[in-house]
Coordinates of C-alpha atoms in Angstrom, one line a residue:
X1 CA -4.3 -28.8 -2.1
X2 CA -4.4 -31.4 -4.8
X3 CA -4.8 -29.2 -8.0
X4 CA -1.7 -28.3 -10.0
X5 CA -0.7 -24.7 -9.2
X6 CA 1.6 -22.7 -11.5
X7 CA 3.3 -19.8 -9.8
X8 CA 4.1 -17.2 -12.4
X9 CA 6.2 -14.6 -10.6
X10 CA 8.1 -11.4 -11.0
X11 CA 11.6 -11.8 -12.4
X12 CA 12.6 -8.2 -11.9
X13 CA 16.1 -7.2 -11.0
X14 CA 15.2 -5.6 -7.7
X15 CA 15.6 -7.0 -4.2
X16 CA 11.9 -7.9 -4.1
X17 CA 12.2 -9.7 -7.5
X18 CA 14.8 -11.9 -6.0
X19 CA 12.6 -12.6 -3.0
X20 CA 9.7 -13.5 -5.2
X21 CA 11.8 -15.8 -7.4
X22 CA 13.3 -17.5 -4.3
X23 CA 9.9 -18.0 -2.7
X24 CA 8.3 -19.4 -5.9
X25 CA 11.1 -21.8 -6.6
X26 CA 11.3 -23.1 -3.0
X27 CA 7.6 -23.7 -3.0
X28 CA 7.9 -25.7 -6.2
X29 CA 10.7 -27.8 -4.8
X30 CA 8.8 -28.4 -1.6
X31 CA 5.4 -29.2 -3.0
X32 CA 4.7 -31.7 -5.8
X33 CA 1.6 -30.0 -7.1
X34 CA 3.3 -26.6 -7.4
X35 CA 5.4 -25.5 -10.4
X36 CA 7.4 -22.3 -10.8
X37 CA 6.9 -20.9 -14.2
X38 CA 9.3 -18.6 -16.1
X39 CA 7.6 -15.4 -17.1
X40 CA 10.5 -14.5 -19.4
X41 CA 9.9 -17.7 -21.4
X42 CA 6.3 -16.6 -22.0
X43 CA 7.4 -13.1 -22.9
X44 CA 9.8 -14.4 -25.5
X45 CA 7.3 -16.6 -27.2
X46 CA 5.3 -14.8 -29.9
X47 CA 1.9 -16.4 -29.6
X48 CA 1.7 -18.9 -26.9
X49 CA 2.7 -20.0 -23.4
X50 CA 4.4 -23.1 -22.2
X51 CA 2.6 -26.3 -21.7
X52 CA 3.5 -26.1 -18.0
X53 CA 0.4 -23.9 -17.6
X54 CA -1.9 -26.5 -19.1
X55 CA -4.4 -27.8 -16.6
X56 CA -2.9 -25.6 -13.8
X57 CA -4.5 -23.0 -11.6
X58 CA -2.3 -19.9 -12.3
X59 CA -1.3 -17.7 -9.5
X60 CA 0.7 -14.6 -10.3
X61 CA 3.1 -13.0 -7.8
X62 CA 4.0 -9.3 -8.4
X63 CA 7.1 -7.6 -7.2
X64 CA 6.1 -4.1 -8.0
X65 CA 3.2 -2.0 -9.2
X66 CA 4.0 -2.7 -12.9
X67 CA 2.7 -6.3 -12.4
X68 CA 4.7 -7.6 -15.4
X69 CA 3.7 -11.2 -14.9
X70 CA 0.0 -10.5 -15.1
X71 CA 0.4 -8.1 -18.1
X72 CA 2.5 -10.7 -20.1
X73 CA 0.0 -13.5 -19.4
X74 CA -2.9 -11.2 -20.3
X75 CA -1.2 -10.4 -23.6
X76 CA -1.2 -14.2 -24.3
X77 CA -4.9 -14.5 -23.3
X78 CA -4.0 -16.4 -20.2
X79 CA -5.8 -15.5 -16.9
X80 CA -4.6 -16.1 -13.4
X81 CA -7.1 -17.0 -10.7
X82 CA -5.1 -15.1 -8.0
X83 CA -2.7 -12.2 -8.0
X84 CA -0.5 -11.8 -4.9
X85 CA 1.4 -8.5 -4.3
X86 CA 4.7 -9.4 -2.7
X87 CA 5.3 -5.8 -1.9
X88 CA 2.2 -5.6 0.3
X89 CA 3.0 -8.9 2.1
X90 CA 6.6 -7.8 2.8
X91 CA 5.6 -4.4 4.0
X92 CA 3.0 -5.9 6.4
X93 CA 5.9 -7.5 8.2
X94 CA 8.0 -4.3 8.1
X95 CA 10.7 -6.1 6.1
X96 CA 12.9 -4.2 3.6
X97 CA 15.2 -6.4 1.5
X98 CA 18.0 -4.3 0.0
X99 CA 20.1 -6.7 -2.1
X100 CA 19.1 -7.7 -5.6
X101 CA 21.8 -10.3 -6.0
X102 CA 21.9 -12.2 -2.7
X103 CA 19.3 -12.5 0.0
X104 CA 20.1 -10.3 3.0
X105 CA 18.6 -10.8 6.4
X106 CA 15.3 -9.1 5.6
X107 CA 15.3 -10.9 2.2
X108 CA 15.5 -14.3 3.9
X109 CA 12.8 -13.4 6.3
X110 CA 10.7 -12.0 3.4
X111 CA 11.0 -15.3 1.5
X112 CA 9.7 -17.3 4.4
X113 CA 6.8 -14.8 5.1
X114 CA 5.9 -14.8 1.4
X115 CA 5.9 -18.6 1.1
X116 CA 3.6 -18.9 4.1
X117 CA 1.3 -16.3 2.6
X118 CA 1.2 -17.9 -0.8
X119 CA 0.5 -21.4 0.6
X120 CA -2.4 -19.9 2.7
X121 CA -3.8 -18.2 -0.4
X122 CA -3.5 -21.4 -2.4
X123 CA -5.5 -23.2 0.3
X124 CA -8.4 -20.8 -0.2
X125 CA -8.7 -21.5 -4.0

């Protein structure tokens, strides 16, 4: 995995939004070729996206069915090469995070499961 990967993830105020943000930021801190991008920044800019996405393979990570990250990027004419549904991943492991402010026990487990899943999907790109 040598290509620059930009993780553009959910920033929702739900327990799963917290899980997605934590997983994305931790992956960026642990891997020099991964950056965590702020979808709110792109939403606020009228006609462009941050240079952080330049020359990066973009992977969106959704927290719910609204898929805000992909919708916002699409409105900016930016395409992701992979979209990961955190809800599907977490449910596969029968985890149910319940706190939107602090990671509870299932939230911590969900972050680890999601990180492993994301890394596995990135390896396939």
